[in-house]
PDB file of C-alpha atoms and ligand atoms in Angstrom:
ATOM      1  CA  MET A   1      25.342  -8.224   5.947  1.00  0.00           C
ATOM      2  CA  PRO A   2      22.774  -9.942   7.691  1.00  0.00           C
ATOM      3  CA  LYS A   3      20.633 -12.474   5.734  1.00  0.00           C
ATOM      4  CA  ASP A   4      17.053 -11.100   6.427  1.00  0.00           C
ATOM      5  CA  LYS A   5      17.619  -7.944   4.962  1.00  0.00           C
ATOM      6  CA  PRO A   6      16.687  -7.405   1.250  1.00  0.00           C
ATOM      7  CA  PHE A   7      19.486  -6.020  -0.886  1.00  0.00           C
ATOM      8  CA  SER A   8      19.709  -4.448  -3.784  1.00  0.00           C
ATOM      9  CA  GLN A   9      23.088  -4.270  -5.609  1.00  0.00           C
ATOM     10  CA  ALA A  10      22.513  -0.924  -7.617  1.00  0.00           C
ATOM     11  CA  CYS A  11      21.531   0.836  -4.315  1.00  0.00           C
ATOM     12  CA  GLU A  12      24.767  -0.145  -2.919  1.00  0.00           C
ATOM     13  CA  ASN A  13      26.439   1.055  -6.200  1.00  0.00           C
ATOM     14  CA  ASN A  14      24.666   4.254  -6.603  1.00  0.00           C
ATOM     15  CA  LYS A  15      24.173   5.185  -2.972  1.00  0.00           C
ATOM     16  CA  THR A  16      27.777   7.274  -2.408  1.00  0.00           C
ATOM     17  CA  PRO A  17      27.207   9.283  -5.845  1.00  0.00           C
ATOM     18  CA  ILE A  18      23.579  10.144  -4.937  1.00  0.00           C
ATOM     19  CA  LEU A  19      24.954  11.012  -1.069  1.00  0.00           C
ATOM     20  CA  GLU A  20      27.586  13.370  -2.740  1.00  0.00           C
ATOM     21  CA  LYS A  21      24.769  15.434  -4.832  1.00  0.00           C
ATOM     22  CA  LEU A  22      22.128  15.511  -2.127  1.00  0.00           C
ATOM     23  CA  SER A  23      24.473  16.618   0.590  1.00  0.00           C
ATOM     24  CA  GLY A  24      25.118  19.766  -1.753  1.00  0.00           C
ATOM     25  CA  LEU A  25      21.365  20.011  -2.251  1.00  0.00           C
ATOM     26  CA  PHE A  26      19.677  19.245   1.196  1.00  0.00           C
ATOM     27  CA  LYS A  27      21.847  21.766   3.400  1.00  0.00           C
ATOM     28  CA  GLN A  28      19.702  23.254   5.440  1.00  0.00           C
ATOM     29  CA  PRO A  29      17.672  20.883   8.638  1.00  0.00           C
ATOM     30  CA  GLY A  30      14.232  19.674   7.529  1.00  0.00           C
ATOM     31  CA  THR A  31      12.329  16.322   6.868  1.00  0.00           C
ATOM     32  CA  ILE A  32      12.746  14.650   3.624  1.00  0.00           C
ATOM     33  CA  LEU A  33      10.088  12.897   1.915  1.00  0.00           C
ATOM     34  CA  GLU A  34      11.210   9.751   0.143  1.00  0.00           C
ATOM     35  CA  ILE A  35       8.860   8.101  -2.310  1.00  0.00           C
ATOM     36  CA  GLY A  36       9.169   4.650  -3.196  1.00  0.00           C
ATOM     37  CA  THR A  37      11.720   3.730  -0.698  1.00  0.00           C
ATOM     38  CA  GLY A  38      12.190  -0.031  -1.507  1.00  0.00           C
ATOM     39  CA  THR A  39      14.760  -1.973   0.183  1.00  0.00           C
ATOM     40  CA  GLY A  40      15.790   1.203   2.670  1.00  0.00           C
ATOM     41  CA  GLN A  41      19.288   0.775   1.718  1.00  0.00           C
ATOM     42  CA  HIS A  42      18.942   4.435   0.432  1.00  0.00           C
ATOM     43  CA  ALA A  43      17.175   5.735   3.501  1.00  0.00           C
ATOM     44  CA  VAL A  44      19.507   4.397   5.784  1.00  0.00           C
ATOM     45  CA  HIS A  45      22.830   5.672   3.932  1.00  0.00           C
ATOM     46  CA  PHE A  46      21.502   9.284   3.381  1.00  0.00           C
ATOM     47  CA  ALA A  47      20.157   9.877   7.021  1.00  0.00           C
ATOM     48  CA  SER A  48      23.332   8.410   8.595  1.00  0.00           C
ATOM     49  CA  HIS A  49      25.459  10.821   6.642  1.00  0.00           C
ATOM     50  CA  LEU A  50      23.184  13.480   6.656  1.00  0.00           C
ATOM     51  CA  PRO A  51      22.084  14.044  10.413  1.00  0.00           C
ATOM     52  CA  HIS A  52      20.613  17.392   9.900  1.00  0.00           C
ATOM     53  CA  LEU A  53      17.820  15.738   8.108  1.00  0.00           C
ATOM     54  CA  THR A  54      14.800  13.863   9.338  1.00  0.00           C
ATOM     55  CA  TRP A  55      14.633  10.953   6.428  1.00  0.00           C
ATOM     56  CA  GLN A  56      10.741  10.032   6.074  1.00  0.00           C
ATOM     57  CA  PRO A  57      10.646   6.833   3.733  1.00  0.00           C
ATOM     58  CA  THR A  58       7.491   5.897   2.308  1.00  0.00           C
ATOM     59  CA  ASP A  59       6.497   3.089  -0.070  1.00  0.00           C
ATOM     60  CA  HIS A  60       3.291   1.514  -1.635  1.00  0.00           C
ATOM     61  CA  PRO A  61       1.354  -0.176   0.408  1.00  0.00           C
ATOM     62  CA  GLN A  62       2.294  -3.701  -0.966  1.00  0.00           C
ATOM     63  CA  ASN A  63       5.934  -2.714  -0.587  1.00  0.00           C
ATOM     64  CA  VAL A  64       6.446  -0.912   2.476  1.00  0.00           C
ATOM     65  CA  GLN A  65       7.334  -3.518   4.810  1.00  0.00           C
ATOM     66  CA  LEU A  66      10.400  -3.982   2.934  1.00  0.00           C
ATOM     67  CA  CYS A  67      12.227  -1.207   3.793  1.00  0.00           C
ATOM     68  CA  SER A  68      11.460  -2.169   7.972  1.00  0.00           C
ATOM     69  CA  ALA A  69      14.412  -4.459   8.450  1.00  0.00           C
ATOM     70  CA  TRP A  70      17.095  -2.095   7.426  1.00  0.00           C
ATOM     71  CA  ILE A  71      15.363   1.008   8.916  1.00  0.00           C
ATOM     72  CA  ASP A  72      14.957  -0.696  12.358  1.00  0.00           C
ATOM     73  CA  ASP A  73      18.925  -2.387  12.184  1.00  0.00           C
ATOM     74  CA  SER A  74      20.102   1.439  11.844  1.00  0.00           C
ATOM     75  CA  ASN A  75      18.884   2.407  15.288  1.00  0.00           C
ATOM     76  CA  LEU A  76      19.057   5.877  13.361  1.00  0.00           C
ATOM     77  CA  PRO A  77      17.391   8.990  15.559  1.00  0.00           C
ATOM     78  CA  ASN A  78      16.462  10.780  12.241  1.00  0.00           C
ATOM     79  CA  ILE A  79      14.874   8.157  10.124  1.00  0.00           C
ATOM     80  CA  ASN A  80      10.977   7.595  10.877  1.00  0.00           C
ATOM     81  CA  GLN A  81       9.277   4.740  10.761  1.00  0.00           C
ATOM     82  CA  PRO A  82       8.027   3.801   7.038  1.00  0.00           C
ATOM     83  CA  ILE A  83       4.645   5.355   5.896  1.00  0.00           C
ATOM     84  CA  ALA A  84       2.478   3.204   3.390  1.00  0.00           C
ATOM     85  CA  LEU A  85       1.931   6.033   0.380  1.00  0.00           C
ATOM     86  CA  ASP A  86       0.252   4.882  -3.204  1.00  0.00           C
ATOM     87  CA  VAL A  87       1.339   8.306  -5.116  1.00  0.00           C
ATOM     88  CA  VAL A  88      -2.000   8.078  -6.630  1.00  0.00           C
ATOM     89  CA  HIS A  89      -4.473   7.224  -3.967  1.00  0.00           C
ATOM     90  CA  GLY A  90      -2.363   7.801  -0.706  1.00  0.00           C
ATOM     91  CA  ASP A  91      -3.559  10.569   1.869  1.00  0.00           C
ATOM     92  CA  TRP A  92      -0.830  12.806   1.220  1.00  0.00           C
ATOM     93  CA  LEU A  93      -2.547  15.365   3.692  1.00  0.00           C
ATOM     94  CA  ARG A  94      -1.601  13.034   6.648  1.00  0.00           C
ATOM     95  CA  LEU A  95       1.970  12.964   6.125  1.00  0.00           C
ATOM     96  CA  PRO A  96       4.395  15.483   8.086  1.00  0.00           C
ATOM     97  CA  ALA A  97       5.184  18.970   6.637  1.00  0.00           C
ATOM     98  CA  ILE A  98       8.178  18.393   4.626  1.00  0.00           C
ATOM     99  CA  ASN A  99      10.929  20.387   3.426  1.00  0.00           C
ATOM    100  CA  GLY A 100      12.532  18.618   0.101  1.00  0.00           C
ATOM    101  CA  ALA A 101      11.703  15.422  -1.246  1.00  0.00           C
ATOM    102  CA  PHE A 102      13.816  12.721  -2.910  1.00  0.00           C
ATOM    103  CA  SER A 103      12.708   9.357  -5.197  1.00  0.00           C
ATOM    104  CA  ALA A 104      14.822   6.662  -7.166  1.00  0.00           C
ATOM    105  CA  ASN A 105      14.053   4.612  -9.802  1.00  0.00           C
ATOM    106  CA  THR A 106      10.389   5.085  -9.616  1.00  0.00           C
ATOM    107  CA  ALA A 107       9.503   7.112 -12.555  1.00  0.00           C
ATOM    108  CA  HIS A 108      10.037   4.335 -15.095  1.00  0.00           C
ATOM    109  CA  ILE A 109       8.356   1.945 -12.735  1.00  0.00           C
ATOM    110  CA  MET A 110       5.268   3.730 -12.128  1.00  0.00           C
ATOM    111  CA  ALA A 111       2.632   3.944 -14.705  1.00  0.00           C
ATOM    112  CA  TRP A 112       2.594   7.742 -16.674  1.00  0.00           C
ATOM    113  CA  HIS A 113      -0.537   8.570 -14.666  1.00  0.00           C
ATOM    114  CA  GLU A 114       1.321   7.664 -11.454  1.00  0.00           C
ATOM    115  CA  VAL A 115       4.396   9.926 -12.215  1.00  0.00           C
ATOM    116  CA  GLU A 116       1.886  12.549 -12.946  1.00  0.00           C
ATOM    117  CA  ALA A 117       0.125  12.129  -9.762  1.00  0.00           C
ATOM    118  CA  MET A 118       3.431  12.040  -7.742  1.00  0.00           C
ATOM    119  CA  PHE A 119       4.439  15.223  -9.632  1.00  0.00           C
ATOM    120  CA  ARG A 120       1.301  16.770  -8.663  1.00  0.00           C
ATOM    121  CA  ALA A 121       1.264  16.001  -4.915  1.00  0.00           C
ATOM    122  CA  ILE A 122       4.913  16.914  -4.511  1.00  0.00           C
ATOM    123  CA  GLY A 123       4.314  20.291  -6.186  1.00  0.00           C
ATOM    124  CA  LYS A 124       1.639  20.786  -3.634  1.00  0.00           C
ATOM    125  CA  ALA A 125       3.462  19.427  -0.557  1.00  0.00           C
ATOM    126  CA  LEU A 126       6.706  21.283  -0.847  1.00  0.00           C
ATOM    127  CA  PRO A 127       7.279  24.489   0.235  1.00  0.00           C
ATOM    128  CA  VAL A 128       8.270  27.207  -2.091  1.00  0.00           C
ATOM    129  CA  GLU A 129      12.087  26.567  -3.082  1.00  0.00           C
ATOM    130  CA  GLY A 130      11.812  23.133  -1.820  1.00  0.00           C
ATOM    131  CA  LEU A 131      13.590  20.729  -3.877  1.00  0.00           C
ATOM    132  CA  PHE A 132      12.427  17.370  -5.455  1.00  0.00           C
ATOM    133  CA  CYS A 133      15.396  14.956  -6.194  1.00  0.00           C
ATOM    134  CA  LEU A 134      14.566  12.585  -8.936  1.00  0.00           C
ATOM    135  CA  TYR A 135      17.252   9.804  -9.456  1.00  0.00           C
ATOM    136  CA  GLY A 136      16.967   7.542 -12.528  1.00  0.00           C
ATOM    137  CA  PRO A 137      17.645   6.845 -16.485  1.00  0.00           C
ATOM    138  CA  PHE A 138      15.685   9.590 -18.680  1.00  0.00           C
ATOM    139  CA  ASN A 139      15.386   9.956 -22.528  1.00  0.00           C
ATOM    140  CA  TYR A 140      16.009  13.218 -24.094  1.00  0.00           C
ATOM    141  CA  GLY A 141      14.151  14.282 -27.421  1.00  0.00           C
ATOM    142  CA  GLY A 142      12.594  10.381 -27.731  1.00  0.00           C
ATOM    143  CA  LYS A 143      16.154   9.166 -27.748  1.00  0.00           C
ATOM    144  CA  PHE A 144      17.935   6.469 -25.282  1.00  0.00           C
ATOM    145  CA  THR A 145      21.333   7.913 -23.702  1.00  0.00           C
ATOM    146  CA  SER A 146      22.784   4.603 -23.997  1.00  0.00           C
ATOM    147  CA  ALA A 147      22.272   1.035 -25.519  1.00  0.00           C
ATOM    148  CA  SER A 148      21.723  -0.482 -21.959  1.00  0.00           C
ATOM    149  CA  ASN A 149      19.225   1.586 -21.147  1.00  0.00           C
ATOM    150  CA  GLU A 150      17.427   1.050 -24.321  1.00  0.00           C
ATOM    151  CA  ARG A 151      17.620  -2.639 -23.644  1.00  0.00           C
ATOM    152  CA  PHE A 152      16.558  -1.971 -20.020  1.00  0.00           C
ATOM    153  CA  ASP A 153      13.433   0.128 -21.223  1.00  0.00           C
ATOM    154  CA  ALA A 154      12.634  -2.935 -23.862  1.00  0.00           C
ATOM    155  CA  HIS A 155      12.665  -5.474 -20.725  1.00  0.00           C
ATOM    156  CA  LEU A 156      10.504  -3.379 -18.889  1.00  0.00           C
ATOM    157  CA  ARG A 157       7.835  -2.902 -21.138  1.00  0.00           C
ATOM    158  CA  GLN A 158       7.914  -6.685 -22.006  1.00  0.00           C
ATOM    159  CA  SER A 159       7.105  -7.352 -18.603  1.00  0.00           C
ATOM    160  CA  ASN A 160       4.477  -4.451 -18.028  1.00  0.00           C
ATOM    161  CA  SER A 161       3.599  -1.973 -20.923  1.00  0.00           C
ATOM    162  CA  ALA A 162       2.814   0.966 -18.525  1.00  0.00           C
ATOM    163  CA  MET A 163       6.430   0.922 -17.395  1.00  0.00           C
ATOM    164  CA  GLY A 164       9.207   2.395 -19.375  1.00  0.00           C
ATOM    165  CA  ILE A 165      11.952   5.262 -19.218  1.00  0.00           C
ATOM    166  CA  ARG A 166      10.569   8.616 -19.331  1.00  0.00           C
ATOM    167  CA  ASP A 167      11.273  11.709 -22.245  1.00  0.00           C
ATOM    168  CA  MET A 168      12.478  14.504 -20.104  1.00  0.00           C
ATOM    169  CA  ALA A 169      10.199  16.829 -22.290  1.00  0.00           C
ATOM    170  CA  GLU A 170       6.981  14.811 -21.091  1.00  0.00           C
ATOM    171  CA  LEU A 171       8.545  15.106 -17.440  1.00  0.00           C
ATOM    172  CA  GLU A 172       9.069  19.054 -17.859  1.00  0.00           C
ATOM    173  CA  ARG A 173       5.886  19.452 -19.015  1.00  0.00           C
ATOM    174  CA  ILE A 174       4.205  17.640 -16.189  1.00  0.00           C
ATOM    175  CA  GLY A 175       6.393  19.816 -13.699  1.00  0.00           C
ATOM    176  CA  GLY A 176       5.188  22.711 -15.355  1.00  0.00           C
ATOM    177  CA  GLU A 177       1.740  21.980 -14.522  1.00  0.00           C
ATOM    178  CA  SER A 178       2.896  20.890 -11.211  1.00  0.00           C
ATOM    179  CA  GLY A 179       4.392  24.127 -10.263  1.00  0.00           C
ATOM    180  CA  LEU A 180       7.826  22.279 -10.350  1.00  0.00           C
ATOM    181  CA  SER A 181      10.529  23.636 -12.657  1.00  0.00           C
ATOM    182  CA  LEU A 182      13.933  21.694 -13.525  1.00  0.00           C
ATOM    183  CA  LYS A 183      16.584  23.363 -11.593  1.00  0.00           C
ATOM    184  CA  SER A 184      19.444  20.945 -12.648  1.00  0.00           C
ATOM    185  CA  ASP A 185      19.830  17.848 -14.136  1.00  0.00           C
ATOM    186  CA  LEU A 186      23.148  16.144 -13.076  1.00  0.00           C
ATOM    187  CA  GLU A 187      25.057  13.479 -14.637  1.00  0.00           C
ATOM    188  CA  MET A 188      25.363  10.244 -12.643  1.00  0.00           C
ATOM    189  CA  PRO A 189      27.169   7.157 -13.113  1.00  0.00           C
ATOM    190  CA  ALA A 190      25.865   4.454 -15.383  1.00  0.00           C
ATOM    191  CA  ASN A 191      23.847   6.662 -17.563  1.00  0.00           C
ATOM    192  CA  ASN A 192      21.617   7.827 -15.037  1.00  0.00           C
ATOM    193  CA  ARG A 193      20.614  11.447 -13.697  1.00  0.00           C
ATOM    194  CA  LEU A 194      19.579  13.368 -10.866  1.00  0.00           C
ATOM    195  CA  LEU A 195      17.107  15.793 -11.856  1.00  0.00           C
ATOM    196  CA  VAL A 196      16.559  18.455  -9.206  1.00  0.00           C
ATOM    197  CA  TRP A 197      13.111  20.020  -9.327  1.00  0.00           C
ATOM    198  CA  THR A 198      12.227  23.221  -7.622  1.00  0.00           C
ATOM    199  CA  VAL A 199       8.922  24.901  -6.429  1.00  0.00           C
ATOM    200  CA  THR A 200       7.995  27.938  -8.384  1.00  0.00           C
ATOM    201  CA  ARG A 201       4.381  28.353  -7.782  1.00  0.00           C
TER     202      ARG A 201
HETATM  203  C1  LIG B 301      12.345   0.138  -8.819  1.00  0.00           C
HETATM  204  S1  LIG B 301      11.959   0.209  -7.092  1.00  0.00           S
HETATM  205  C2  LIG B 301      12.915   1.485  -6.588  1.00  0.00           C
HETATM  206  C3  LIG B 301      13.332   0.945  -5.155  1.00  0.00           C
HETATM  207  C4  LIG B 301      14.073   2.148  -4.769  1.00  0.00           C
HETATM  208  N1  LIG B 301      13.994   3.512  -4.620  1.00  0.00           N
HETATM  209  C5  LIG B 301      15.692   1.918  -5.275  1.00  0.00           C
HETATM  210  O1  LIG B 301      16.268   2.963  -5.881  1.00  0.00           O
HETATM  211  O2  LIG B 301      16.080   0.645  -5.196  1.00  0.00           O
HETATM  212  C6  LIG B 301      10.264   0.903  -7.688  1.00  0.00           C
HETATM  213  C7  LIG B 301       9.678   1.344  -6.290  1.00  0.00           C
HETATM  214  O3  LIG B 301       8.643   2.209  -6.559  1.00  0.00           O
HETATM  215  C8  LIG B 301       7.312   1.958  -5.788  1.00  0.00           C
HETATM  216  N2  LIG B 301       6.117   2.314  -6.374  1.00  0.00           N
HETATM  217  C9  LIG B 301       5.887   1.949  -7.626  1.00  0.00           C
HETATM  218  N3  LIG B 301       4.617   2.155  -7.716  1.00  0.00           N
HETATM  219  C10 LIG B 301       4.439   3.095  -6.792  1.00  0.00           C
HETATM  220  C11 LIG B 301       2.902   4.048  -6.484  1.00  0.00           C
HETATM  221  N4  LIG B 301       1.919   4.155  -7.365  1.00  0.00           N
HETATM  222  N5  LIG B 301       3.192   4.607  -5.298  1.00  0.00           N
HETATM  223  C12 LIG B 301       4.154   4.957  -4.490  1.00  0.00           C
HETATM  224  N6  LIG B 301       5.359   3.914  -4.762  1.00  0.00           N
HETATM  225  C13 LIG B 301       5.131   3.409  -5.870  1.00  0.00           C
HETATM  226  C14 LIG B 301       7.536   0.621  -5.791  1.00  0.00           C
HETATM  227  O4  LIG B 301       6.605  -0.111  -4.494  1.00  0.00           O
HETATM  228  C15 LIG B 301       9.056   0.240  -5.618  1.00  0.00           C
HETATM  229  O5  LIG B 301       9.665   0.509  -4.383  1.00  0.00           O
END
């Protein structure tokens, strides 16, 4: 592993199980928009194993450069240069046309109004029947699914009160308002889920 690349152990751990699900979901050729790409490990792993897709990484303007080393090093023909995109203030209309969307570990980092903005914009940007796959930890009926998620949530809220693990009921509510309905809720390792939303407008 070259030293100059940012590295997330969590991405190394979860990239294989996520890819397993994405390969069954994003079956048709097309462009997948990634929100909050982070280090770029996911983008490179998924683009290299799903050559029928064009992967479009994006991240908040403050973090968008983070993924460049992984992307440039990969030399993959099906991964675009990252685009700076703040889900609230970003210019969604200038993005390439997309067929699907993916985001990992963003809903508990973004403030709630940012999560709402992400859903609203993705609901508009995706074509009918397009999929939005959202990976991360989520709560059900106000309850944590594990003690480790509860500790993680406390840690997040302590560092920034706007962060925190989101509840499925609230996500389904904003999904409904954004033209996105929950198609599947897939169990993933380490008390995470892959939520698959589809456009129903
Ligand atoms: C915990 S990191 C997850 C990174 C990567 N997806 C992963 O799973 O390792 C959260 C990401 O959300 C991004 N993010 C936070 N607020 C955002 C916003 N308003 N618009 C776009 N991205 C945002 C951050 O820049 C960061 O890359």
